[in-house]
Coordinates of C-alpha atoms in Angstrom, one line a residue:
M1 CA 98.7 90.0 155.1
Y2 CA 102.3 91.2 154.3
L3 CA 105.5 89.5 153.7
K4 CA 107.6 90.2 156.8
R5 CA 110.9 88.3 156.6
L6 CA 112.5 85.2 155.1
T7 CA 115.4 83.3 156.7
I8 CA 117.4 80.4 155.0
T9 CA 119.5 78.4 157.2
K10 CA 121.6 75.2 156.7
D11 CA 121.0 72.1 158.8
N12 CA 123.9 73.0 161.1
G13 CA 122.2 76.3 162.0
D14 CA 124.3 78.7 159.7
V15 CA 122.2 81.5 158.3
I16 CA 122.6 81.8 154.5
R17 CA 120.0 84.6 154.2
H18 CA 117.9 86.9 156.3
I19 CA 115.7 89.1 154.4
K20 CA 113.3 91.7 155.7
F21 CA 110.5 93.1 153.6
F22 CA 108.7 96.5 153.7
K23 CA 105.8 98.3 152.2
G24 CA 106.2 99.7 148.7
L25 CA 108.8 98.5 146.1
N26 CA 111.2 95.8 147.3
L27 CA 114.2 95.5 144.9
I28 CA 116.8 92.7 144.5
V29 CA 119.7 94.3 142.8
G30 CA 122.1 92.3 140.7
I31 CA 125.6 94.0 140.6
S32 CA 127.4 93.6 137.3
N33 CA 130.9 92.0 137.2
K34 CA 133.9 93.4 135.3
D35 CA 132.4 92.0 132.1
G36 CA 129.3 93.9 132.6
T37 CA 126.9 91.0 133.4
S38 CA 124.7 90.2 136.3
N39 CA 123.6 86.7 135.2
S40 CA 123.6 83.7 137.5
L41 CA 123.7 85.6 140.7
G42 CA 120.4 84.4 141.9
K43 CA 118.2 87.6 141.3
T44 CA 115.1 85.5 140.7
T45 CA 115.8 83.0 143.3
L46 CA 114.2 85.0 146.1
V47 CA 111.0 84.8 144.3
R48 CA 111.5 81.0 143.8
C49 CA 112.1 80.8 147.6
L50 CA 108.8 82.5 148.2
N51 CA 107.0 80.2 145.8
Y52 CA 108.7 77.2 147.5
C53 CA 107.5 78.5 150.9
F54 CA 104.0 78.5 149.6
G55 CA 104.1 74.9 148.6
G56 CA 105.9 75.1 145.2
K57 CA 108.1 72.4 144.0
I58 CA 111.7 72.1 145.1
E59 CA 112.7 71.1 141.6
E60 CA 112.2 74.7 140.4
F61 CA 115.5 75.6 142.2
Y62 CA 117.6 73.5 139.9
T63 CA 115.6 72.4 136.7
D64 CA 115.2 74.3 133.6
N65 CA 111.8 75.8 132.9
E66 CA 111.6 74.6 129.3
N67 CA 113.4 71.2 129.6
K68 CA 112.9 69.6 133.0
K69 CA 115.7 67.0 132.0
I70 CA 118.2 69.7 132.4
E71 CA 119.5 70.2 136.0
N72 CA 121.8 72.4 137.8
T73 CA 123.6 69.7 139.7
V74 CA 125.7 72.2 141.7
V75 CA 122.5 73.9 143.2
K76 CA 120.8 70.6 143.7
D77 CA 123.7 69.1 145.5
F78 CA 124.1 72.1 147.7
L79 CA 120.3 71.9 148.6
I80 CA 120.6 68.1 149.5
S81 CA 124.0 68.2 151.3
N82 CA 122.9 71.2 153.5
L83 CA 119.2 70.3 153.9
L84 CA 118.3 74.0 153.8
K85 CA 115.4 75.4 155.9
F86 CA 113.3 78.2 154.6
E87 CA 111.3 80.2 157.1
L88 CA 108.9 82.8 155.9
T89 CA 106.8 85.2 158.3
L90 CA 103.7 86.9 157.2
G91 CA 101.6 89.4 159.2
N92 CA 99.2 92.3 159.2
N93 CA 101.8 94.6 160.9
L94 CA 105.4 95.0 159.6
E95 CA 106.6 96.9 162.5
T96 CA 105.8 94.5 165.3
D97 CA 105.4 90.6 165.8
S98 CA 101.8 89.3 166.7
I99 CA 100.2 86.1 167.6
S100 CA 98.2 86.4 164.3
D101 CA 101.5 86.2 162.3
I102 CA 101.9 83.2 160.0
K103 CA 105.2 81.5 160.3
I104 CA 105.7 79.0 157.5
S105 CA 108.6 76.5 157.4
R106 CA 109.8 74.1 154.7
Q107 CA 113.0 72.2 155.3
I108 CA 114.6 70.0 152.5
A109 CA 114.8 66.3 153.6
I110 CA 115.5 62.9 152.0
N111 CA 112.5 60.5 151.9
S112 CA 113.8 57.2 153.8
K113 CA 111.5 55.0 151.7
T114 CA 112.1 56.4 148.3
S115 CA 115.6 58.1 148.9
K116 CA 114.2 61.0 146.8
I117 CA 114.4 64.7 147.9
D118 CA 111.4 65.8 149.9
S119 CA 110.1 68.5 152.1
I120 CA 109.2 68.9 155.8
N121 CA 106.2 71.3 155.9
S122 CA 105.0 73.2 159.0
I123 CA 102.9 76.2 159.9
N124 CA 103.2 78.0 163.3
G125 CA 105.3 74.9 164.5
E126 CA 102.9 72.3 163.4
T127 CA 103.9 69.7 160.7
Y128 CA 101.6 68.9 157.8
S129 CA 101.6 66.7 154.7
L130 CA 101.9 68.7 151.6
E131 CA 98.1 68.4 150.7
S132 CA 97.2 69.5 154.2
F133 CA 99.8 72.2 154.1
H134 CA 98.1 73.7 151.1
E135 CA 94.7 73.5 152.7
V136 CA 95.8 75.2 156.0
L137 CA 97.5 78.0 154.0
K138 CA 94.4 78.5 151.9
Q139 CA 92.3 79.0 155.0
K140 CA 94.9 81.3 156.6
L141 CA 95.7 83.6 153.7
F142 CA 92.2 83.4 151.9
S143 CA 89.7 82.2 154.5
L144 CA 88.5 79.6 152.0
K145 CA 87.3 76.1 152.8
E146 CA 85.8 75.4 149.4
P147 CA 87.7 72.8 147.4
K148 CA 87.9 75.1 144.5
P149 CA 89.9 77.2 143.7
T150 CA 92.9 75.4 145.1
F151 CA 95.7 77.1 146.9
R152 CA 98.2 76.5 144.3
Q153 CA 95.8 78.0 141.7
L154 CA 95.5 81.3 143.8
I155 CA 99.0 81.9 144.9
P156 CA 100.7 82.3 141.6
K157 CA 98.6 85.4 141.2
F158 CA 100.7 86.7 144.1
V159 CA 104.0 85.1 143.6
R160 CA 104.4 85.3 139.9
N161 CA 107.3 83.0 139.3
K162 CA 107.2 81.4 135.8
D163 CA 107.2 83.3 132.5
Y164 CA 103.6 82.8 131.8
E165 CA 102.6 83.9 135.3
V166 CA 104.6 87.0 134.9
S167 CA 103.4 87.9 131.4
N168 CA 99.7 87.0 131.6
I169 CA 97.1 89.2 133.6
L170 CA 94.1 86.8 134.0
K171 CA 95.3 83.5 132.5
Y172 CA 98.4 83.3 134.6
L173 CA 98.5 79.5 135.1
H174 CA 99.5 76.7 132.8
A175 CA 97.9 76.6 129.3
S176 CA 96.0 73.5 130.3
T177 CA 94.0 75.4 132.8
S178 CA 90.3 75.4 131.8
I179 CA 87.9 78.4 131.4
I180 CA 85.8 76.9 134.4
D181 CA 88.8 77.0 136.7
Y182 CA 89.6 80.6 135.8
T183 CA 86.0 81.5 136.4
T184 CA 86.1 80.0 139.8
I185 CA 89.4 81.8 140.6
W186 CA 88.4 85.2 139.6
L187 CA 85.0 85.1 141.1
F188 CA 86.7 84.3 144.3
L189 CA 89.5 86.8 144.1
F190 CA 87.1 89.6 143.2
G191 CA 85.1 88.8 146.3
F192 CA 81.9 86.9 145.0
E193 CA 80.4 85.5 148.3
N194 CA 78.5 82.5 146.9
I195 CA 81.5 80.7 145.6
E196 CA 80.1 77.3 146.7
K197 CA 77.1 77.8 144.4
I198 CA 79.4 78.8 141.6
N199 CA 81.3 75.6 142.2
S200 CA 77.8 73.7 142.1
K201 CA 76.8 75.5 138.9
L202 CA 80.1 74.8 137.0
S203 CA 80.0 71.2 138.2
L204 CA 76.4 70.7 137.0
A205 CA 77.3 72.3 133.6
N206 CA 80.1 69.7 133.3
D207 CA 77.8 66.8 134.4
F208 CA 75.1 68.1 131.7
K209 CA 77.9 68.0 129.0
K210 CA 78.9 64.4 129.8
V211 CA 75.3 63.1 130.0
S212 CA 74.5 64.9 126.6
E213 CA 77.7 63.3 125.0
N214 CA 76.6 59.8 126.3
Y215 CA 73.1 60.4 125.0
K216 CA 74.2 61.4 121.7
A217 CA 76.5 58.4 121.4
L218 CA 73.7 55.9 122.4
K219 CA 71.1 57.7 120.2
S220 CA 73.4 57.2 117.2
I221 CA 73.0 53.4 117.7
V222 CA 69.3 53.2 118.4
P223 CA 67.3 52.5 115.1
N224 CA 64.4 54.7 114.3
G225 CA 61.1 53.1 115.0
L226 CA 62.3 50.8 117.6
Q227 CA 59.3 51.2 119.9
Q228 CA 56.9 50.3 117.1
K229 CA 58.9 47.2 116.4
I230 CA 58.7 46.2 120.1
D231 CA 54.8 46.7 120.0
L232 CA 54.5 44.3 117.1
L233 CA 56.8 41.7 118.7
E234 CA 54.9 41.8 121.8
V235 CA 51.6 41.1 120.0
E236 CA 53.2 38.1 118.3
L237 CA 54.8 37.0 121.6
S238 CA 51.4 37.1 123.2
E239 CA 49.7 35.1 120.6
K240 CA 52.4 32.3 120.8
I241 CA 52.2 32.2 124.6
E242 CA 48.5 31.8 124.4
L243 CA 49.0 29.0 121.8
R244 CA 51.6 27.3 124.0
D245 CA 49.4 27.4 127.0
S246 CA 46.6 25.6 125.2
F247 CA 48.9 22.5 124.9
Q248 CA 48.0 19.7 127.3
I249 CA 51.2 18.2 128.5
E250 CA 51.1 14.7 130.2
R251 CA 52.0 14.5 134.0
R252 CA 55.1 12.4 133.4
Y253 CA 56.7 15.3 131.4
A254 CA 55.9 18.0 134.0
Q255 CA 59.4 17.6 135.6
D256 CA 61.1 18.2 132.3
E257 CA 58.9 21.1 131.6
D258 CA 59.7 22.7 134.9
E259 CA 63.4 22.3 134.3
L260 CA 62.9 23.7 130.8
A261 CA 61.3 26.9 132.4
V262 CA 64.1 27.3 134.9
L263 CA 66.7 27.1 132.2
Q264 CA 64.7 29.3 129.9
S265 CA 64.6 32.1 132.7
K266 CA 68.3 31.8 133.3
I267 CA 69.0 32.3 129.6
H268 CA 66.8 35.4 129.5
S269 CA 68.8 36.7 132.5
I270 CA 72.0 36.1 130.8
E271 CA 70.8 37.7 127.7
E272 CA 69.7 40.9 129.4
S273 CA 73.2 41.1 131.0
I274 CA 74.8 40.6 127.6
T275 CA 72.8 43.2 126.1
K276 CA 73.5 45.8 128.8
L277 CA 77.2 45.1 128.6
T278 CA 77.2 45.2 124.8
L279 CA 75.3 48.6 124.7
D280 CA 77.9 50.0 127.4
K281 CA 80.6 48.8 125.2
D282 CA 79.2 50.4 122.1
V283 CA 79.1 53.7 123.8
L284 CA 82.7 53.4 125.0
V285 CA 83.8 52.3 121.4
E286 CA 81.8 55.2 119.9
R287 CA 83.6 57.7 122.2
L288 CA 87.0 55.9 121.5
N289 CA 86.6 56.3 117.7
T290 CA 85.8 59.9 118.2
L291 CA 89.1 60.5 120.1
I292 CA 91.0 58.6 117.5
N293 CA 89.5 60.2 114.4
D294 CA 89.3 63.8 115.6
E295 CA 92.2 64.1 118.0
F296 CA 92.6 67.7 118.3
K297 CA 89.3 69.3 117.1
Y298 CA 87.3 68.5 120.3
D299 CA 88.9 71.3 122.3
A300 CA 90.3 73.5 119.6
K301 CA 87.9 76.5 120.5
N302 CA 89.5 76.8 124.1
V303 CA 93.0 76.7 122.7
K304 CA 92.0 79.3 120.0
Y305 CA 90.5 81.5 122.8
I306 CA 93.8 81.6 124.6
Y307 CA 95.6 82.8 121.6
E308 CA 92.9 85.3 120.8
E309 CA 93.4 86.9 124.2
A310 CA 97.1 86.8 123.7
N311 CA 96.7 88.6 120.4
L312 CA 94.5 91.3 122.1
L313 CA 97.3 92.2 124.3
N314 CA 99.8 91.7 121.7
I315 CA 101.6 89.0 124.0
D316 CA 104.3 86.8 122.9
V317 CA 102.9 83.5 124.1
Q318 CA 105.6 81.8 125.9
R319 CA 104.8 78.2 125.1
K320 CA 104.5 77.2 121.5
F321 CA 101.2 76.5 120.0
E322 CA 102.6 73.0 119.0
D323 CA 103.3 72.2 122.8
T324 CA 99.8 73.1 123.7
I325 CA 98.5 70.7 121.0
N326 CA 100.8 67.9 122.2
F327 CA 99.6 68.6 125.8
H328 CA 96.0 68.6 124.7
N329 CA 96.4 65.4 122.6
G330 CA 98.3 63.7 125.5
M331 CA 95.1 64.3 127.6
L332 CA 93.2 62.5 124.9
K333 CA 95.6 59.7 124.8
N334 CA 95.1 59.3 128.7
E335 CA 91.3 59.2 128.1
E336 CA 91.8 56.7 125.2
S337 CA 93.9 54.5 127.4
Y338 CA 91.2 54.7 130.1
L339 CA 88.4 53.7 127.6
L340 CA 90.5 50.7 126.3
K341 CA 90.8 49.4 129.8
R342 CA 87.1 49.7 130.5
I343 CA 86.4 48.1 127.1
A344 CA 88.8 45.1 128.0
K345 CA 86.9 44.6 131.4
I346 CA 83.5 44.6 129.6
D347 CA 85.0 42.0 127.0
E348 CA 86.0 39.8 129.9
K349 CA 82.7 39.9 131.5
L350 CA 81.0 39.2 128.2
N351 CA 83.2 36.1 127.6
T352 CA 82.2 34.7 131.0
L353 CA 78.6 35.3 130.2
F354 CA 78.9 33.8 126.7
S355 CA 80.4 30.7 128.2
I356 CA 77.6 30.4 130.8
R357 CA 74.9 31.0 128.2
L358 CA 76.5 28.2 125.9
T359 CA 76.3 25.8 128.8
S360 CA 72.8 26.8 129.7
I361 CA 71.6 26.6 126.0
E362 CA 73.2 23.1 125.7
S363 CA 71.2 22.0 128.8
Y364 CA 68.2 23.5 127.5
N365 CA 68.4 22.0 124.2
S366 CA 69.0 18.6 125.7
V367 CA 65.6 18.9 127.7
L368 CA 64.0 20.1 124.6
S369 CA 65.3 17.2 122.6
K370 CA 63.9 15.0 125.2
L371 CA 60.5 16.5 125.2
G372 CA 60.6 16.9 121.4
Q373 CA 60.8 13.0 120.8
Q374 CA 57.4 12.7 122.5
G375 CA 55.2 12.9 119.4
S376 CA 52.9 16.0 119.7
L377 CA 55.5 17.7 121.8
A378 CA 57.7 18.5 118.9
E379 CA 55.4 21.4 117.8
Y380 CA 55.3 22.4 121.5
T381 CA 59.1 22.5 121.6
K382 CA 59.3 24.6 118.3
L383 CA 56.8 27.0 119.9
N384 CA 58.9 27.5 123.1
E385 CA 62.0 28.1 120.9
S386 CA 60.2 30.8 119.0
I387 CA 58.8 32.4 122.3
T388 CA 62.4 32.3 123.7
K389 CA 63.7 34.0 120.7
L390 CA 61.0 36.7 120.7
S391 CA 61.4 37.4 124.4
S392 CA 65.1 37.7 124.1
E393 CA 64.8 40.3 121.1
I394 CA 62.1 42.3 123.0
S395 CA 64.3 42.3 126.1
N396 CA 67.3 43.6 124.2
D397 CA 65.3 46.3 122.4
K398 CA 63.7 47.4 125.6
A399 CA 67.0 47.7 127.5
L400 CA 68.3 50.0 124.7
L401 CA 65.4 52.2 124.9
G402 CA 65.5 52.1 128.7
Q403 CA 69.0 53.4 128.8
L404 CA 68.2 56.2 126.2
A405 CA 65.2 57.2 128.3
A406 CA 67.3 57.2 131.5
L407 CA 69.9 59.4 129.9
A408 CA 67.2 61.7 128.6
Q409 CA 65.7 62.0 132.1
D410 CA 69.2 62.8 133.5
K411 CA 69.5 65.6 131.1
I412 CA 66.1 67.0 132.1
A413 CA 66.9 66.7 135.8
I414 CA 70.4 68.2 135.6
N415 CA 69.1 71.0 133.3
T416 CA 66.3 71.8 135.7
Q417 CA 68.9 72.0 138.6
L418 CA 71.1 74.2 136.5
D419 CA 68.3 76.5 135.6
S420 CA 67.3 76.9 139.2
L421 CA 70.8 77.6 140.4
I422 CA 71.4 80.2 137.7
F423 CA 68.2 81.8 138.5
S424 CA 69.1 82.0 142.2
L425 CA 72.6 83.4 141.4
K426 CA 71.2 86.0 138.9
E427 CA 70.7 88.9 141.4
S428 CA 74.0 88.2 143.2
I429 CA 75.9 88.0 140.0
S430 CA 74.4 91.4 138.9
V431 CA 75.3 93.1 142.2
F432 CA 78.9 91.6 142.1
T433 CA 79.3 93.1 138.6
K434 CA 78.0 96.5 139.6
N435 CA 79.9 96.8 142.8
N436 CA 83.1 94.6 142.8
I437 CA 84.1 94.7 139.2
N438 CA 83.3 98.3 138.9
I439 CA 85.2 99.2 142.1
F440 CA 88.3 97.2 140.8
N441 CA 88.0 99.0 137.4
T442 CA 88.2 102.3 139.1
Y443 CA 91.6 101.5 140.4
F444 CA 92.9 99.7 137.3
S445 CA 91.7 102.2 134.7
N446 CA 93.0 105.1 136.8
Y447 CA 96.5 103.3 137.4
S448 CA 96.8 102.4 133.6
E449 CA 95.7 105.9 132.6
S450 CA 98.3 107.5 134.9
I451 CA 101.0 105.4 133.2
Y452 CA 99.9 105.2 129.5
K453 CA 97.1 107.6 129.3
E454 CA 94.9 104.6 128.4
K455 CA 92.2 103.2 130.4
W456 CA 92.4 99.4 130.8
Y457 CA 89.6 97.4 132.4
V458 CA 88.2 94.0 133.4
T459 CA 85.0 92.7 131.7
F460 CA 82.7 90.0 133.2
D461 CA 80.0 88.4 131.1
E462 CA 77.1 87.6 133.4
D463 CA 76.0 84.7 131.2
S464 CA 79.1 82.8 130.5
Y465 CA 80.8 84.0 133.7
R466 CA 83.8 84.8 131.6
F467 CA 86.4 87.4 132.6
D468 CA 88.6 89.4 130.0
I469 CA 90.9 92.4 129.9
K470 CA 90.2 95.2 127.4
A471 CA 91.3 98.8 126.8
F472 CA 89.7 101.7 124.9
E473 CA 92.8 101.7 122.7
S474 CA 95.8 99.6 123.0
N475 CA 99.2 98.7 121.5
A476 CA 101.0 96.9 124.3
G477 CA 104.8 96.2 123.6
S478 CA 106.7 93.8 125.9
G479 CA 107.7 96.4 128.5
K480 CA 104.2 97.8 128.5
K481 CA 102.8 94.3 129.0
Q482 CA 104.9 93.8 132.1
T483 CA 103.9 97.2 133.4
L484 CA 100.2 96.4 132.9
V485 CA 100.5 93.2 134.8
A486 CA 102.4 95.1 137.6
A487 CA 99.6 97.9 137.5
F488 CA 96.8 95.1 137.7
D489 CA 98.3 93.5 140.7
I490 CA 98.8 97.0 142.5
A491 CA 95.2 97.8 141.6
Y492 CA 94.1 94.5 143.1
M493 CA 95.9 95.5 146.4
S494 CA 94.1 98.7 146.5
F495 CA 90.8 96.9 145.7
I496 CA 90.8 94.4 148.4
Q497 CA 91.6 97.3 150.9
D498 CA 88.7 99.4 149.6
K499 CA 86.2 100.1 152.5
N500 CA 83.5 98.6 150.4
I501 CA 85.3 95.4 149.7
N502 CA 87.7 94.8 152.5
L503 CA 89.1 91.3 151.6
P504 CA 91.7 89.7 153.9
Y505 CA 93.9 88.5 151.1
P506 CA 97.6 89.0 150.5
R507 CA 98.9 92.6 149.9
F508 CA 101.9 91.6 148.0
T509 CA 103.0 90.6 144.5
T510 CA 106.2 89.8 142.5
Q511 CA 107.4 90.8 139.1
D512 CA 110.3 89.1 137.5
K513 CA 110.9 91.2 134.5
I514 CA 111.0 94.7 135.7
E515 CA 114.2 95.6 133.9
I516 CA 112.2 95.9 130.6
I517 CA 110.0 98.5 132.2
D518 CA 110.6 102.0 131.2
I519 CA 112.2 104.2 134.0
K520 CA 109.3 106.8 133.9
E521 CA 106.9 103.8 134.3
L522 CA 109.0 102.3 137.1
Y523 CA 108.8 105.6 139.1
K524 CA 104.9 105.6 138.7
L525 CA 104.8 102.0 139.7
A526 CA 106.8 102.7 142.8
D527 CA 104.4 105.4 143.8
L528 CA 101.3 103.3 143.1
V529 CA 102.4 100.5 145.2
L530 CA 103.4 102.6 148.1
N531 CA 100.1 104.4 147.9
S532 CA 98.2 101.2 147.7
N533 CA 99.7 100.0 151.0
G534 CA 101.1 97.0 149.4
Q535 CA 104.4 95.3 148.5
L536 CA 106.0 94.7 145.1
I537 CA 109.0 92.5 145.0
A538 CA 111.2 92.4 142.0
P539 CA 114.7 91.8 140.9
I540 CA 116.5 94.5 138.8
I541 CA 119.9 94.7 137.1
Q542 CA 122.4 97.3 138.1
D543 CA 122.4 99.2 134.9
K544 CA 118.7 99.8 135.2
F545 CA 119.0 100.6 139.1
D546 CA 121.8 103.2 138.4
N547 CA 119.3 105.2 136.3
L548 CA 117.0 105.5 139.2
D549 CA 117.3 108.5 141.6
E550 CA 118.7 108.0 145.3
S551 CA 115.2 107.7 146.7
F552 CA 115.2 104.1 145.4
T553 CA 118.2 103.3 147.6
G554 CA 115.8 102.6 150.4
S555 CA 113.8 100.1 148.3
V556 CA 116.8 97.7 148.1
I557 CA 116.3 94.5 150.3
L558 CA 119.1 92.4 148.7
E559 CA 122.2 93.0 146.7
L560 CA 123.8 90.3 144.9
S561 CA 127.2 90.0 143.0
S562 CA 129.7 87.5 141.6
S563 CA 131.2 87.4 145.2
N564 CA 127.8 87.3 147.0
R565 CA 125.5 85.0 145.1
F566 CA 122.1 84.1 146.7
F567 CA 123.1 80.7 148.0
G568 CA 126.8 81.6 148.2
I569 CA 127.8 79.0 145.7

């Protein structure tokens, strides 16, 4: 599927831009003004338009990437006042139109209920909510119906818009994206067929982790030898019940005794409920204390892994480490808030039960007092009190062990399912590594070697399902980094068209920092993308473009200048 054309119009029908795309290199040239600068012309706006057409946020046109509070009010007012309509056409054939073409339309609108800026989304003339819009595009561009990966996780690989998308090969999404998500993304993009099993495997692994954490938290509050204590208490209880049953109660006291039994049963039931809620609360409090006392250590390994990869490629990580920590701790604060709310609800239920228990105990004591005044029944009453206390203690201890045993069984059950699923995936994972990954590396290593005389390749660990990028030798500078990202994306276009792979995924990519790529490398990239039967869309400044030979003139799809800005404002 290729990009064919993009048309942007005002609500009155006036055309602002009509851009046609073709195979190979597609350049947006920024002509320098008399001061020698080509800034603020809208060179990167075309890439933002593509991202918007694929369900991106309208705010990206007028907000700063690093500080969302900073807005370009001129652009924002222009978008709103003219209610711009963006129409993007994709197809398998660039020369002729076909009924198989995908026509995407997104028009800016004002929400009548909230008065906020909104979008009207349609595909081939049919209007969709944003969520449905993403789902339909995922099916049309990737033939994927599984919930993961999502469309907005996939499309930034093809329309690299933000700095971290442009500068990172595999981990091209936000820093908060998990290793699990990247595993699903790349297994799918590299053509692994059983993606639904992978989703199940990753989901089970996550469930096992949660159950293990709950088991550990509960285990920490269960005293050693609790079962032996219960056994002893049950022997004592049995003896006292036998002694109580030997008492002969006069008939005239039978009614009071029956009432006593009913109240006793009710109190037992309340005690069991209080015990269960208290245990649930203890587990939540244990988890809350862990969050408060160890705010960042919990996920430090994942963050560390991100930076280790960045150091491998000598990449200047775009977001500061402190920002990542703040984001992570913000996630912990959200969980802390959630836990506090759950604890508050449990406390509310406990208060209600305490009140009911108090009333029941008062009634129970009243009946006991009545019976206890009848001479020999005083001993009977004390015996009943002892039995009630023992029964309550045994019930509480059994509930504690029962919850622990249930969690242990859950761990075993989940782990059994996980082992079975991993075993069923083993052969297909091995075939995937030998075929798909090796085929991709043939292209990627050849392309990187043709540019740098270095072989770069993708690695895949069959046990952890983790992907990585490595080279036999590497010393990637910033320009080299951008070239490697472009070479990777071009290699991917060749890979999906390989006769042994044949994946119907997009055959285009964008690169926003082409001006820092060396001229010789740019020539090679242009040849590679043309030979790969794909499209590379990139903005370039005039000074860089003027150093290219005349053959690149045919690669220009748009020229911008101070008198011809992208939106004309």
